[in-house]
């Protein structure tokens, strides 16, 4: 019988008794259907004793945060070809790592990746095996620590991301909205942290969420958990998890300076090492504020910092970029420097591709140059 959602008590979240049976049925499904991924040891190879390389597990998990498998594959392969070991990555420069990371977004991850590689190199390549030790490494949060512990070291851990939350919300018919339901869903997922094959189980739930228990139109007919799934029984599969209404994103505004030297080079600088796009190169701009500032104010701000004397020309149009928590709208001011100083960095547009320029700044360059000569980047949130 299908009951309407309103008839459910909030957060029913009742566990089926047979967690052991659920785990066994999911592992049997995984043995038959596991996705072949470049960083994965197939279940039959694990049974033959093949051991995952923690470096590869860690690298893939950091790359997969907020990013799809399809996007990550070429980056993962390129990183492994350039830096086949954690020690090799540790001796790369931060600029090399940021450059190789271009297009994956969330550049703090790349800086932490490099810092973490250096930390493991200091430990002579020995990784912590428990979640607690992994959590102390740069850039390793609870999800990644649990994923590495389970997949690389077969520790009893269940990594919980949005996919796993969705599967748990449905399996146990948890009707409390996200984000309030997060801790309940995490506890439900962790109730599977027992018995053998924790690494395969972690990857099996990931596969189930990615291929069967998908956000829209879950393929319940293919699901090994269908008989026990409370959301399926209640006709709520596609409806869960519920989410609290999103608040509208704030828009920030700024003027960005496209300053051309007498030799045709463009003024560029490095952002501070921490914070949004930290350590990346940028075209200088006014602060990103929530009200539109006047170009006059912006001009006087930059005139103090550069040898610029020519008037600015406001270019038509805006550059819009969507970050996770806000939208940025940039207007471009074009100007010519009469002279340059060695305190400033000037780069020919032809050499932009050699810089760690984030997608936002590539958009600015395309806007200012008015061409599509730079490699288009996927718009990331
Ligand atoms: Fe998800 Fe459907 Fe499987 Fe339930 S039966 S876990 S809703 S795919």
mmCIF file of N, CA and C in Angstrom, residues 136-185:
data_model
loop_
_atom_site.group_PDB
_atom_site.id
_atom_site.type_symbol
_atom_site.label_atom_id
_atom_site.label_comp_id
_atom_site.label_asym_id
_atom_site.label_seq_id
_atom_site.Cartn_x
_atom_site.Cartn_y
_atom_site.Cartn_z
ATOM 1 N N UNK A 136 43.751 14.360 10.123
ATOM 2 C CA UNK A 136 44.735 15.385 10.505
ATOM 3 C C UNK A 136 45.530 15.870 9.291
ATOM 4 N N UNK A 137 45.369 15.231 8.133
ATOM 5 C CA UNK A 137 46.142 15.623 6.941
ATOM 6 C C UNK A 137 45.479 16.818 6.252
ATOM 7 N N UNK A 138 46.287 17.678 5.582
ATOM 8 C CA UNK A 138 45.700 18.835 4.899
ATOM 9 C C UNK A 138 44.686 18.408 3.839
ATOM 10 N N UNK A 139 43.523 19.044 3.862
ATOM 11 C CA UNK A 139 42.521 18.822 2.811
ATOM 12 C C UNK A 139 41.724 17.541 2.960
ATOM 13 N N UNK A 140 41.937 16.806 4.057
ATOM 14 C CA UNK A 140 41.202 15.543 4.236
ATOM 15 C C UNK A 140 40.091 15.764 5.279
ATOM 16 N N UNK A 141 38.848 15.770 4.809
ATOM 17 C CA UNK A 141 37.691 15.932 5.696
ATOM 18 C C UNK A 141 37.117 14.576 6.055
ATOM 19 N N UNK A 142 35.998 14.578 6.805
ATOM 20 C CA UNK A 142 35.429 13.304 7.276
ATOM 21 C C UNK A 142 35.106 12.329 6.142
ATOM 22 N N UNK A 143 34.545 12.828 5.030
ATOM 23 C CA UNK A 143 34.197 11.918 3.937
ATOM 24 C C UNK A 143 35.456 11.251 3.363
ATOM 25 N N UNK A 144 36.450 12.084 3.053
ATOM 26 C CA UNK A 144 37.663 11.561 2.413
ATOM 27 C C UNK A 144 38.416 10.628 3.364
ATOM 28 N N UNK A 145 38.458 10.990 4.650
ATOM 29 C CA UNK A 145 39.147 10.127 5.621
ATOM 30 C C UNK A 145 38.474 8.754 5.666
ATOM 31 N N UNK A 146 37.150 8.740 5.701
ATOM 32 C CA UNK A 146 36.431 7.454 5.757
ATOM 33 C C UNK A 146 36.639 6.674 4.455
ATOM 34 N N UNK A 147 36.637 7.388 3.321
ATOM 35 C CA UNK A 147 36.805 6.703 2.033
ATOM 36 C C UNK A 147 38.193 6.070 1.936
ATOM 37 N N UNK A 148 39.235 6.810 2.340
ATOM 38 C CA UNK A 148 40.594 6.249 2.253
ATOM 39 C C UNK A 148 40.741 5.092 3.238
ATOM 40 N N UNK A 149 40.229 5.288 4.467
ATOM 41 C CA UNK A 149 40.355 4.220 5.475
ATOM 42 C C UNK A 149 39.684 2.940 4.975
ATOM 43 N N UNK A 150 38.482 3.081 4.410
ATOM 44 C CA UNK A 150 37.745 1.891 3.966
ATOM 45 C C UNK A 150 38.367 1.295 2.699
ATOM 46 N N UNK A 151 38.577 2.142 1.679
ATOM 47 C CA UNK A 151 38.961 1.608 0.369
ATOM 48 C C UNK A 151 40.437 1.195 0.332
ATOM 49 N N UNK A 152 41.309 2.047 0.896
ATOM 50 C CA UNK A 152 42.733 1.721 0.802
ATOM 51 C C UNK A 152 43.170 0.729 1.873
ATOM 52 N N UNK A 153 42.527 0.792 3.059
ATOM 53 C CA UNK A 153 43.044 -0.013 4.172
ATOM 54 C C UNK A 153 42.020 -0.987 4.749
ATOM 55 N N UNK A 154 40.853 -1.085 4.131
ATOM 56 C CA UNK A 154 39.807 -2.004 4.604
ATOM 57 C C UNK A 154 39.497 -1.829 6.084
ATOM 58 N N UNK A 155 39.480 -0.579 6.529
ATOM 59 C CA UNK A 155 39.061 -0.289 7.911
ATOM 60 C C UNK A 155 37.535 -0.172 7.934
ATOM 61 N N UNK A 156 36.939 -0.418 9.095
ATOM 62 C CA UNK A 156 35.471 -0.327 9.210
ATOM 63 C C UNK A 156 35.020 1.131 9.178
ATOM 64 N N UNK A 157 34.796 1.663 8.006
ATOM 65 C CA UNK A 157 34.362 3.056 7.879
ATOM 66 C C UNK A 157 33.401 3.146 6.705
ATOM 67 N N UNK A 158 32.440 4.070 6.809
ATOM 68 C CA UNK A 158 31.488 4.280 5.708
ATOM 69 C C UNK A 158 31.519 5.765 5.325
ATOM 70 N N UNK A 159 32.105 6.107 4.184
ATOM 71 C CA UNK A 159 32.107 7.514 3.763
ATOM 72 C C UNK A 159 30.694 7.956 3.388
ATOM 73 N N UNK A 160 30.317 9.156 3.834
ATOM 74 C CA UNK A 160 28.942 9.625 3.591
ATOM 75 C C UNK A 160 28.973 10.950 2.837
ATOM 76 N N UNK A 161 28.577 10.915 1.589
ATOM 77 C CA UNK A 161 28.435 12.141 0.798
ATOM 78 C C UNK A 161 26.968 12.284 0.378
ATOM 79 N N UNK A 162 26.685 13.178 -0.540
ATOM 80 C CA UNK A 162 25.301 13.425 -0.954
ATOM 81 C C UNK A 162 24.647 12.180 -1.537
ATOM 82 N N UNK A 163 25.405 11.386 -2.285
ATOM 83 C CA UNK A 163 24.860 10.161 -2.877
ATOM 84 C C UNK A 163 24.440 9.172 -1.790
ATOM 85 N N UNK A 164 25.321 9.017 -0.810
ATOM 86 C CA UNK A 164 25.044 8.042 0.256
ATOM 87 C C UNK A 164 23.878 8.539 1.122
ATOM 88 N N UNK A 165 23.835 9.842 1.360
ATOM 89 C CA UNK A 165 22.697 10.406 2.119
ATOM 90 C C UNK A 165 21.380 10.087 1.408
ATOM 91 N N UNK A 166 21.382 10.242 0.098
ATOM 92 C CA UNK A 166 20.148 9.984 -0.670
ATOM 93 C C UNK A 166 19.727 8.512 -0.533
ATOM 94 N N UNK A 167 20.702 7.614 -0.668
ATOM 95 C CA UNK A 167 20.380 6.185 -0.586
ATOM 96 C C UNK A 167 19.829 5.857 0.805
ATOM 97 N N UNK A 168 20.470 6.408 1.842
ATOM 98 C CA UNK A 168 20.021 6.119 3.211
ATOM 99 C C UNK A 168 18.639 6.715 3.465
ATOM 100 N N UNK A 169 18.421 7.940 2.988
ATOM 101 C CA UNK A 169 17.115 8.584 3.194
ATOM 102 C C UNK A 169 16.008 7.726 2.594
ATOM 103 N N UNK A 170 16.307 7.098 1.467
ATOM 104 C CA UNK A 170 15.280 6.283 0.805
ATOM 105 C C UNK A 170 15.148 4.904 1.463
ATOM 106 N N UNK A 171 16.291 4.273 1.690
ATOM 107 C CA UNK A 171 16.241 2.927 2.268
ATOM 108 C C UNK A 171 15.472 2.936 3.588
ATOM 109 N N UNK A 172 15.701 3.990 4.400
ATOM 110 C CA UNK A 172 15.069 4.049 5.723
ATOM 111 C C UNK A 172 13.897 5.031 5.769
ATOM 112 N N UNK A 173 13.504 5.578 4.622
ATOM 113 C CA UNK A 173 12.391 6.552 4.554
ATOM 114 C C UNK A 173 12.519 7.664 5.587
ATOM 115 N N UNK A 174 13.649 8.324 5.561
ATOM 116 C CA UNK A 174 13.859 9.471 6.457
ATOM 117 C C UNK A 174 13.233 10.700 5.791
ATOM 118 N N UNK A 175 12.247 11.279 6.446
ATOM 119 C CA UNK A 175 11.520 12.381 5.811
ATOM 120 C C UNK A 175 11.915 13.756 6.340
ATOM 121 N N UNK A 176 12.789 13.794 7.332
ATOM 122 C CA UNK A 176 13.307 15.096 7.780
ATOM 123 C C UNK A 176 14.079 15.710 6.614
ATOM 124 N N UNK A 177 13.969 17.018 6.457
ATOM 125 C CA UNK A 177 14.650 17.664 5.324
ATOM 126 C C UNK A 177 16.145 17.808 5.589
ATOM 127 N N UNK A 178 16.897 17.793 4.500
ATOM 128 C CA UNK A 178 18.309 18.162 4.563
ATOM 129 C C UNK A 178 18.400 19.681 4.643
ATOM 130 N N UNK A 179 19.333 20.285 5.307
ATOM 131 C CA UNK A 179 20.472 19.637 5.970
ATOM 132 C C UNK A 179 20.201 19.100 7.376
ATOM 133 N N UNK A 180 19.002 19.342 7.920
ATOM 134 C CA UNK A 180 18.746 18.905 9.300
ATOM 135 C C UNK A 180 18.953 17.392 9.466
ATOM 136 N N UNK A 181 18.673 16.636 8.402
ATOM 137 C CA UNK A 181 18.724 15.172 8.520
ATOM 138 C C UNK A 181 20.142 14.603 8.429
ATOM 139 N N UNK A 182 21.127 15.457 8.198
ATOM 140 C CA UNK A 182 22.486 14.955 7.912
ATOM 141 C C UNK A 182 23.026 13.982 8.966
ATOM 142 N N UNK A 183 22.935 14.375 10.236
ATOM 143 C CA UNK A 183 23.561 13.512 11.246
ATOM 144 C C UNK A 183 22.805 12.185 11.347
ATOM 145 N N UNK A 184 21.498 12.215 11.180
ATOM 146 C CA UNK A 184 20.709 10.978 11.223
ATOM 147 C C UNK A 184 21.113 10.058 10.058
ATOM 148 N N UNK A 185 21.265 10.638 8.881
ATOM 149 C CA UNK A 185 21.633 9.832 7.707
ATOM 150 C C UNK A 185 23.047 9.269 7.848
#
